[in-house]
Amino acid sequence: YLELVYGHRHGKIPDLMETRDDVDLQFSNIFMRMMAKSPDERYASFDEVIDDLSEYVTQDDTPAWLAEYSGRQVASESAASSNSGSGAAAISNVFAIDLGMFFGAVAETTPTGSVRILTSVREESASFRMAVASENDQLFFGSQAMERRLGKTQNLAYCVPMYIGKDVVEREIAGRQCPPEVLMAMIFRDLIANAWTEDEPPAVTAITIPASYDQLHRQSILQAAEMAGLRSVRLVHRSIAAVQSTLLGGEYEELDDPPASVEEAQERILFVGVTGMGSEVSVFRGESNRLHQLAISGHWNSGTLPWLQRLVELSVTAFQKEHNFDPRRLRSTVAQLQMACERAMNSMTLLDKVSIRLKVQDEEYKVWVARRHWLQACEDLAARLRKTIKRACRDSSISLSDIDRCVTLGPILKIPMVRNAVLRGINSEVTYSPVDRTDTARGAAACLAAELPGRGAAIAMPARGVTGQTIGIVVEDIKGRRRILPLIPFGTSLPARTNRRLTVGSERDSMTLSLVESSGLSRNDWQTLGRYEITIEEGAKRARMIGFEIDVNGLLVVRAQAEGATSSNKLPTLPEPKLSDEKIAEWTKWLDALQWDA
């Protein structure tokens, strides 16, 4: 009896995905939420359970997970897909997009379990330039769009994720200045048209994002996907996708044998990525057939762009000194300079010095920039990256010297001097696993396939991720002094849930609930999400149970329940999405009317 009581109090909650292959991650998480040890982590009311389970109800109101029949197969028409991308529907092919600032890649998993890179029909390449341009009534994408970089730049949009949060991007595409979400939707549509192998649009799609993305960025990516016609989307942390790809093996195709994975002993894995989308550091523990993310650090605005800017500044100084002119003064040379420095930064991974060439009218100018001079100018950026790594290791209680394997992403980390500087103190016996965008796309496809029902025994269990931000509320003490009360901190396992009982003073007729969020390296850098005004009716009880949850996509859901009530109300999304449902419908109709060439 004592063992039974101890098990209820401290024992591990069974994972349904370990015993049934017809259960998806979403349903497994519902079960875990209902069985949580702490009441604060459980559902606050049964209508929340009904709401989550409603995604599994077919047209005849039969839950798909109860439909036992001969030769059981959970077909896509027998259950609705989950909004989180982990629906109960069986999959045909899973589509995955590694969303980058400059480049992207796409991959798919097939029903047989193979994971493969998809190439562009138009460009015959596994790497896509994330750009869109227009001329007259014609749209151009990828390298064809970037060819216009030296000409009509007012009709060219690239580095679109950088504009998230703005109302419009000040570039005229197809006759209109569009919100960044619409431009991303254009790019997503082009990727589908030129790489997706099926006749029907993808039923489920994985899109990689930095773990440090805040609520606004996550919402924008999902709105872009919705306008692109992607019905069920799962946001996958890029670090998880990258590390997952290393468990697939080299030319990983059919799943006749289990992929190379962490088997007996636990493996401690460090991921360090520096891309256009930001810097990201994550520590993992690999055990049995599953990755466990322990800690993350980094920020979406601290990627390769600052490193590139330092190279541009060195080049400008060299042109002024050697040729007595500033290339930033002419629009034609500004674009040339940026493009030349982008190519040079990639060449720095192999060469000690690189040339920067500009053409002014019919005359060519050239300067040389030494790699050591560039790295000296970037010492503070390397120091910041090292601080990011140390923070993630400290949060995970694993030191650099204990790391067994280091997975790296981005050209900057291919430079030995940079890698040695930021990883000083790492175990000399550590195994390095460099990955690129195509690997990350493959990893994202494998991650989503692992979360869906019908997976084979050889497919690894879904990785367990953690929150990339802290959610808090602003509270007042009895003296009226304000402070922030963290509710769901960094590094909490996803999905994360907490319930709080809040009481309104007898002199007030409403409750103000102000929400804040912190992401990035500085855990005290708070930004406002918005606030709720909850009215207290005359004679009603003055306490409310507020449930805060971050789902597997990293999105915040808030519910309010009156004291003694049997149901709760889902509160509006915070922050308020950049595009309303009406605007999404309007922009989607406009996108449908454009001329698309596959």
XYZ file of C-alpha atoms in Angstrom:
598
model
C 0.000 0.000 0.000
C 2.817 2.407 0.875
C 4.504 1.691 -2.461
C 1.220 2.418 -4.213
C 0.781 5.726 -2.375
C 4.418 6.662 -3.062
C 3.899 5.874 -6.746
C 0.846 8.131 -6.919
C 2.826 10.915 -5.275
C 6.185 10.604 -7.008
C 5.975 7.963 -9.745
C 6.399 8.723 -13.425
C 3.153 9.231 -15.340
C 2.939 6.633 -18.145
C 3.553 7.919 -21.650
C 0.835 6.561 -23.910
C 3.060 6.938 -26.974
C 5.410 4.333 -25.543
C 2.685 1.664 -25.487
C 0.385 2.590 -28.394
C 1.398 3.609 -31.905
C -2.091 4.973 -32.692
C -1.803 7.801 -30.139
C -0.385 11.166 -31.146
C 1.516 13.691 -29.068
C -1.510 15.935 -28.571
C -3.599 13.160 -27.031
C -0.651 11.960 -24.949
C -0.294 15.481 -23.586
C -4.012 15.605 -22.701
C -3.565 12.417 -20.686
C -0.439 13.799 -18.982
C -2.293 17.023 -18.140
C -5.196 15.110 -16.556
C -2.799 12.944 -14.515
C -0.382 15.736 -13.456
C 0.914 15.415 -9.893
C 0.376 19.085 -9.071
C -3.184 20.472 -9.216
C -1.751 23.668 -10.684
C -0.641 21.696 -13.742
C -3.978 19.956 -14.317
C -7.021 21.138 -16.219
C -9.029 23.581 -14.119
C -12.417 22.460 -15.471
C -13.826 19.564 -17.453
C -14.919 21.791 -20.327
C -11.214 22.369 -21.046
C -10.800 18.606 -21.407
C -13.816 18.475 -23.713
C -12.404 21.353 -25.741
C -9.087 19.566 -26.285
C -10.727 16.205 -26.987
C -13.122 17.763 -29.511
C -10.304 17.729 -32.058
C -10.533 13.934 -32.058
C -14.277 13.641 -32.634
C -15.373 12.526 -36.094
C -18.561 13.545 -37.846
C -20.484 10.736 -36.144
C -19.175 11.883 -32.735
C -17.016 8.808 -32.311
C -13.555 9.569 -30.921
C -11.036 8.261 -33.441
C -8.845 6.835 -30.695
C -11.716 4.508 -29.668
C -12.395 3.264 -33.183
C -10.984 -0.255 -32.930
C -11.530 -2.209 -36.120
C -9.944 -4.945 -38.190
C -6.605 -4.031 -39.704
C -6.619 -0.786 -37.751
C -5.429 2.261 -39.676
C -6.224 5.776 -38.559
C -7.043 7.405 -41.888
C -6.899 11.108 -42.431
C -10.652 11.298 -42.991
C -11.423 9.572 -39.658
C -10.253 12.399 -37.441
C -9.623 16.103 -37.617
C -6.064 17.369 -37.522
C -4.970 19.131 -34.379
C -4.361 22.851 -34.654
C -0.957 22.229 -33.114
C 0.062 19.950 -35.968
C -0.182 16.847 -33.767
C -3.688 15.783 -34.764
C -5.099 12.307 -34.564
C -5.141 11.974 -38.338
C -2.766 9.532 -39.928
C -0.347 11.178 -42.278
C 0.338 10.771 -45.946
C 3.469 12.902 -46.247
C 4.721 15.411 -43.699
C 6.028 18.699 -45.123
C 8.787 20.605 -43.314
C 10.180 24.089 -43.936
C 13.410 25.330 -42.429
C 12.580 29.024 -42.436
C 15.686 31.183 -42.745
C 16.382 34.884 -43.057
C 18.346 34.497 -46.308
C 17.877 30.854 -47.286
C 15.478 28.041 -46.520
C 15.125 24.341 -47.192
C 12.242 21.878 -47.338
C 11.886 18.165 -46.653
C 9.205 15.511 -46.280
C 8.583 12.191 -44.593
C 6.620 9.506 -46.416
C 4.137 7.018 -44.930
C 6.845 4.334 -45.123
C 9.034 6.409 -42.828
C 11.634 7.798 -45.237
C 12.908 11.346 -44.793
C 14.153 13.182 -47.845
C 15.150 16.631 -48.996
C 12.942 18.298 -51.589
C 14.523 20.342 -54.356
C 13.105 23.238 -56.322
C 11.690 22.347 -59.712
C 12.612 25.823 -60.913
C 16.141 26.093 -59.516
C 17.138 22.426 -59.114
C 18.565 23.249 -55.725
C 17.983 22.061 -52.176
C 18.507 25.592 -50.884
C 15.958 28.330 -51.549
C 16.561 32.071 -51.484
C 13.797 33.473 -49.289
C 12.850 36.399 -51.509
C 9.962 37.652 -53.621
C 9.839 40.340 -56.312
C 7.390 41.515 -58.938
C 7.442 43.250 -62.288
C 4.228 44.242 -63.990
C 1.879 41.338 -63.197
C 4.592 38.697 -62.802
C 5.980 37.359 -59.523
C 9.580 36.212 -59.089
C 10.972 34.091 -56.274
C 14.310 32.850 -55.025
C 17.390 33.619 -57.100
C 15.250 35.136 -59.857
C 13.955 37.663 -57.344
C 17.445 38.377 -55.990
C 18.701 39.159 -59.510
C 16.685 42.370 -59.186
C 18.697 43.424 -56.157
C 20.859 45.678 -58.291
C 17.882 47.201 -60.061
C 14.346 47.907 -58.872
C 14.784 47.189 -55.203
C 11.466 48.884 -54.434
C 9.807 45.795 -55.965
C 11.951 43.255 -54.080
C 11.438 41.886 -50.552
C 13.921 39.652 -48.727
C 14.914 39.035 -45.093
C 11.158 39.186 -44.493
C 11.160 37.748 -40.918
C 13.184 40.800 -39.894
C 10.063 42.936 -40.477
C 7.736 40.972 -38.173
C 5.955 43.483 -35.951
C 5.664 46.147 -38.659
C 2.338 46.933 -40.305
C 3.770 46.730 -43.824
C 7.089 46.183 -45.578
C 7.879 49.286 -47.589
C 8.336 47.406 -50.834
C 5.661 47.291 -53.526
C 4.982 43.679 -54.502
C 2.287 43.016 -57.111
C 1.155 46.619 -56.790
C 0.688 46.638 -53.005
C 2.709 47.215 -49.867
C 2.064 44.075 -47.853
C 2.410 43.069 -44.209
C 5.394 40.751 -43.627
C 2.979 37.878 -42.942
C 1.586 38.186 -46.472
C 5.058 38.192 -48.032
C 5.988 35.071 -46.044
C 2.749 33.473 -47.240
C 3.847 34.202 -50.822
C 7.184 32.494 -50.200
C 5.498 29.502 -48.528
C 3.156 29.143 -51.506
C 6.111 29.163 -53.879
C 7.901 26.488 -51.842
C 4.813 24.286 -52.024
C 4.383 24.867 -55.759
C 8.011 24.114 -56.595
C 8.946 21.387 -54.118
C 5.890 19.586 -52.735
C 5.422 16.254 -54.521
C 1.726 15.584 -53.859
C -1.318 16.897 -55.704
C -3.090 18.018 -52.515
C -1.617 20.650 -50.179
C 0.283 19.283 -47.157
C -2.047 18.030 -44.409
C 0.544 18.703 -41.701
C 3.571 20.974 -41.847
C 6.528 21.636 -39.572
C 8.190 25.072 -39.654
C 11.422 25.712 -37.783
C 11.802 28.842 -35.670
C 14.298 30.074 -33.067
C 13.291 28.939 -29.573
C 13.595 32.575 -28.452
C 10.752 33.717 -30.705
C 8.168 35.601 -28.660
C 4.389 35.384 -28.916
C 4.153 37.991 -31.693
C 6.713 36.246 -33.920
C 5.070 32.845 -33.436
C 1.642 34.263 -34.257
C 2.977 35.910 -37.415
C 4.519 32.685 -38.715
C 1.243 30.822 -38.147
C -0.790 33.564 -39.837
C 1.537 33.426 -42.845
C 1.137 29.654 -43.000
C -2.665 29.990 -42.834
C -2.705 32.388 -45.798
C -0.425 29.984 -47.679
C -3.025 27.232 -47.317
C -1.099 25.181 -44.736
C -3.901 23.746 -42.627
C -2.142 22.243 -39.626
C 1.216 23.662 -38.599
C 3.694 22.683 -35.913
C 6.375 25.198 -34.910
C 9.568 23.255 -34.191
C 12.487 24.805 -32.344
C 15.393 24.856 -34.772
C 17.748 23.415 -32.157
C 15.522 20.345 -31.717
C 15.238 19.830 -35.484
C 19.000 20.175 -35.946
C 19.895 17.672 -33.240
C 17.146 15.287 -34.349
C 18.664 15.280 -37.841
C 21.946 13.933 -36.472
C 20.080 10.883 -35.152
C 18.853 10.021 -38.641
C 22.222 8.895 -39.927
C 23.847 9.837 -43.210
C 21.688 8.833 -46.192
C 18.746 7.952 -43.958
C 15.863 6.566 -45.997
C 13.882 3.446 -45.076
C 13.299 2.623 -41.421
C 14.109 -1.100 -41.557
C 16.512 -0.601 -38.660
C 16.392 1.961 -35.847
C 18.330 5.151 -36.586
C 21.652 5.756 -34.880
C 20.526 7.117 -31.535
C 21.403 7.391 -27.878
C 20.858 3.863 -26.638
C 22.198 2.691 -23.304
C 23.971 5.602 -21.664
C 22.662 9.135 -21.578
C 24.301 11.473 -24.058
C 24.804 15.151 -23.241
C 24.468 17.231 -26.370
C 25.165 20.941 -26.898
C 23.621 22.750 -29.853
C 25.069 26.093 -30.975
C 23.561 27.846 -33.971
C 24.247 31.281 -35.466
C 22.085 32.047 -38.495
C 20.284 35.027 -39.959
C 17.319 34.205 -37.718
C 19.367 34.625 -34.530
C 21.723 32.857 -32.156
C 20.476 29.794 -30.325
C 22.111 27.550 -27.756
C 20.464 24.480 -26.315
C 21.502 21.611 -24.069
C 19.963 18.155 -24.506
C 19.983 14.880 -22.702
C 19.590 11.912 -24.995
C 18.262 8.741 -23.465
C 16.739 5.544 -24.841
C 14.866 6.680 -27.951
C 14.097 10.300 -27.043
C 15.739 13.707 -26.829
C 15.072 15.858 -23.774
C 15.766 19.569 -24.129
C 17.080 20.839 -20.802
C 17.799 24.518 -21.388
C 17.899 27.151 -24.099
C 19.493 30.555 -24.483
C 19.990 33.148 -27.217
C 17.894 35.705 -29.040
C 16.353 36.161 -32.468
C 18.033 39.539 -33.107
C 21.620 38.399 -32.449
C 22.423 36.185 -35.442
C 24.751 36.610 -38.413
C 23.574 40.105 -39.347
C 25.814 41.893 -36.783
C 28.799 39.798 -37.975
C 27.998 40.761 -41.570
C 27.694 44.432 -40.628
C 31.206 44.397 -39.124
C 32.561 43.025 -42.407
C 30.721 45.746 -44.333
C 32.229 48.413 -42.081
C 35.762 47.036 -42.576
C 35.218 46.975 -46.343
C 33.963 50.570 -46.388
C 37.056 51.675 -44.474
C 39.278 49.815 -46.951
C 37.578 51.402 -49.983
C 37.915 54.855 -48.443
C 41.595 54.300 -47.707
C 42.657 52.622 -50.946
C 40.284 54.141 -53.515
C 39.154 57.325 -51.810
C 35.424 56.708 -52.153
C 32.604 55.587 -49.883
C 30.485 52.852 -51.545
C 27.556 53.684 -49.270
C 26.928 56.971 -51.095
C 25.626 55.336 -54.280
C 22.551 53.110 -54.327
C 24.116 50.847 -56.958
C 27.266 50.223 -54.920
C 25.404 49.745 -51.623
C 23.675 46.651 -52.994
C 26.909 45.392 -54.573
C 28.760 45.877 -51.293
C 26.152 43.963 -49.297
C 26.143 41.066 -51.759
C 29.940 40.946 -51.970
C 30.256 40.870 -48.180
C 27.680 38.069 -47.925
C 29.777 35.962 -50.312
C 32.987 36.945 -48.544
C 31.652 35.938 -45.112
C 30.943 32.438 -46.410
C 34.430 32.305 -47.942
C 35.943 33.238 -44.573
C 35.252 29.695 -43.394
C 38.087 28.510 -45.658
C 40.254 31.515 -46.535
C 42.535 33.736 -44.456
C 41.596 36.768 -46.511
C 38.968 37.577 -49.105
C 38.504 40.166 -51.823
C 35.564 42.564 -52.023
C 34.895 43.748 -55.576
C 32.665 46.612 -56.722
C 31.929 47.839 -60.209
C 31.303 51.550 -60.701
C 30.260 52.326 -64.270
C 32.878 50.386 -66.275
C 35.637 50.406 -63.666
C 36.197 47.680 -61.051
C 37.495 48.383 -57.548
C 38.851 45.720 -55.215
C 39.986 45.567 -51.593
C 41.201 42.721 -49.387
C 39.943 42.005 -45.886
C 41.865 39.641 -43.608
C 39.877 37.143 -41.589
C 41.813 37.946 -38.407
C 40.923 41.647 -38.721
C 37.260 40.782 -39.159
C 37.271 38.448 -36.160
C 38.999 41.107 -34.051
C 36.174 43.491 -34.945
C 33.691 40.795 -33.854
C 35.307 39.923 -30.506
C 32.381 41.358 -28.546
C 29.947 39.261 -30.619
C 31.963 36.122 -29.903
C 32.052 37.038 -26.202
C 28.277 37.446 -26.185
C 27.867 34.044 -27.842
C 30.152 32.466 -25.252
C 28.037 34.060 -22.508
C 24.947 32.575 -24.151
C 26.546 29.117 -24.116
C 27.562 29.439 -20.475
C 24.034 30.504 -19.539
C 22.479 27.447 -21.189
C 25.002 25.130 -19.524
C 24.370 26.714 -16.136
C 20.599 26.411 -16.532
C 20.930 22.731 -17.450
C 23.433 22.000 -14.635
C 25.797 20.516 -17.223
C 29.248 22.008 -17.677
C 31.005 22.343 -21.026
C 33.534 19.731 -19.945
C 30.690 17.206 -19.556
C 29.368 17.607 -23.110
C 29.651 14.442 -25.225
C 28.624 15.911 -28.581
C 28.357 19.393 -30.051
C 25.987 20.113 -32.944
C 26.700 23.362 -34.789
C 24.701 25.301 -37.386
C 25.810 28.310 -39.431
C 28.922 29.281 -41.430
C 30.440 31.355 -38.613
C 30.840 28.274 -36.431
C 32.778 26.524 -39.203
C 35.665 28.915 -38.526
C 38.001 27.127 -36.077
C 39.059 30.356 -34.341
C 35.438 31.252 -33.590
C 34.515 27.761 -32.472
C 37.551 27.490 -30.195
C 36.860 30.895 -28.655
C 33.193 30.360 -27.836
C 33.639 26.716 -26.758
C 36.710 27.226 -24.617
C 36.734 24.572 -21.903
C 34.768 21.951 -23.827
C 35.871 18.332 -23.542
C 38.742 17.673 -25.960
C 37.161 14.307 -26.785
C 33.856 15.883 -27.810
C 32.335 14.819 -31.137
C 31.410 17.678 -33.496
C 28.372 17.286 -35.738
C 28.021 20.277 -38.103
C 24.628 20.515 -39.821
C 23.181 22.745 -42.524
C 19.717 23.929 -43.483
C 18.825 20.778 -45.381
C 19.668 18.720 -42.300
C 17.464 20.952 -40.155
C 14.571 20.575 -42.594
C 14.966 16.794 -42.452
C 15.063 16.920 -38.680
C 11.893 19.010 -38.526
C 10.086 16.515 -40.779
C 11.216 13.651 -38.555
C 10.143 15.525 -35.416
C 6.592 16.011 -36.670
C 6.338 12.463 -38.040
C 7.267 11.180 -34.576
C 4.330 13.087 -33.043
C 1.676 11.595 -35.315
C -0.187 8.296 -34.986
C 0.729 5.298 -37.096
C 4.475 5.655 -36.594
C 6.628 2.527 -36.689
C 8.582 1.162 -33.751
C 11.833 2.322 -35.346
C 10.844 5.998 -35.280
C 12.252 7.867 -32.306
C 9.851 9.168 -29.677
C 8.983 12.889 -29.961
C 11.588 15.183 -28.455
C 10.580 16.951 -25.262
C 11.023 20.721 -25.647
C 11.053 23.536 -23.096
C 9.721 27.072 -23.056
C 11.835 29.762 -24.665
C 10.319 32.607 -22.667
C 8.947 33.474 -19.241
C 5.295 34.472 -18.867
C 4.413 36.691 -15.907
C 1.730 38.993 -14.558
C 1.972 42.429 -12.989
C 0.754 42.407 -9.366
C 0.373 45.027 -6.650
C 1.088 44.589 -2.969
C -1.047 46.122 -0.202
C 0.915 49.362 -0.527
C 0.194 49.661 -4.256
C 3.736 48.830 -5.324
C 3.956 46.971 -8.634
C 6.150 43.995 -9.383
C 6.247 41.150 -11.890
C 5.269 37.681 -10.731
C 6.717 35.006 -13.069
C 4.175 32.259 -13.741
C 5.730 29.994 -16.382
C 9.515 30.380 -16.324
C 12.170 29.683 -18.946
C 12.972 26.030 -19.399
C 9.581 24.620 -18.364
C 8.692 21.412 -20.220
C 6.157 21.885 -23.007
C 3.214 21.995 -22.857
C 3.413 24.081 -19.672
C 0.475 24.872 -17.383
C -0.168 26.697 -14.126
C -3.393 27.747 -12.372
C -3.602 30.795 -10.103
C -6.438 31.870 -7.830
C -6.745 35.653 -7.927
C -9.097 37.701 -5.749
C -10.532 41.159 -6.430
C -10.766 43.636 -3.579
C -14.258 44.404 -2.297
C -13.928 48.037 -3.383
C -13.427 47.114 -7.059
C -15.919 46.014 -9.686
C -13.351 44.547 -12.121
C -10.083 42.667 -12.229
C -7.200 43.945 -14.363
C -4.817 41.211 -15.464
C -1.644 42.571 -17.128
C 0.540 39.964 -18.853
C 4.239 40.323 -19.659
C 6.797 38.173 -21.421
C 10.573 37.878 -21.296
C 12.697 36.157 -23.927
C 16.342 36.171 -24.883
C 19.545 36.168 -22.871
C 18.430 38.786 -20.360
C 15.719 37.223 -18.235
C 14.649 40.623 -16.872
C 13.938 42.224 -20.242
C 10.135 42.257 -20.009
C 7.730 43.323 -22.732
C 4.007 43.877 -22.398
C 1.655 41.347 -23.963
C -1.537 43.223 -23.063
C -4.156 43.064 -20.366
C -7.569 41.665 -19.596
C -10.420 43.450 -17.838
C -12.608 40.902 -16.050
C -15.871 42.410 -14.790
C -17.216 41.295 -11.424
C -21.015 41.265 -11.427
C -22.790 42.609 -8.363
C -23.198 39.867 -5.779
C -20.819 37.497 -7.618
C -17.906 35.811 -5.891
C -14.762 37.858 -6.101
C -12.220 35.096 -6.779
C -11.236 33.763 -10.190
C -9.168 30.737 -11.148
C -6.928 31.795 -14.044
C -5.266 29.074 -16.088
C -2.110 29.926 -18.037
C -0.849 27.432 -20.602
C 1.891 27.447 -23.230
C 1.115 24.816 -25.853
C 3.587 22.777 -27.905
C 3.796 25.628 -30.417
C 4.907 27.973 -27.644
C 1.649 29.955 -27.787
C -0.030 31.289 -24.665
C -3.624 30.329 -23.847
C -5.415 31.942 -20.881
C -8.693 30.791 -19.292
C -10.749 32.345 -16.501
C -13.133 30.484 -14.204
C -15.348 32.015 -11.547
C -15.120 30.532 -8.071
C -17.593 27.663 -7.762
C -18.310 27.566 -11.511
C -18.011 24.324 -13.454
C -16.768 25.874 -16.700
C -14.130 28.354 -17.778
C -13.870 30.948 -20.532
C -10.985 31.149 -22.983
C -9.775 34.743 -23.024
C -8.726 36.570 -26.230
C -5.225 35.979 -27.563
C -2.467 38.272 -26.280
C -0.790 40.115 -27.769
C -3.507 40.948 -30.262
C -2.471 39.347 -33.589
C -1.152 41.756 -36.213
C -3.818 40.640 -38.689
C -7.461 40.127 -37.770
C -9.473 37.199 -39.144
C -11.123 39.603 -41.580
C -7.751 40.853 -42.825
C -6.465 37.305 -43.207
C -9.495 36.436 -45.330
C -9.011 39.591 -47.413
C -5.293 38.992 -48.022
C -5.876 35.290 -48.747
C -8.406 36.223 -51.429
C -5.871 38.659 -52.926
C -3.157 35.971 -52.931
C -5.504 33.493 -54.607
C -6.103 35.994 -57.427
C -2.386 36.438 -58.247
C -0.703 34.648 -61.129
C 1.405 31.756 -59.803
C 3.897 29.910 -61.981
C 5.082 26.515 -60.692
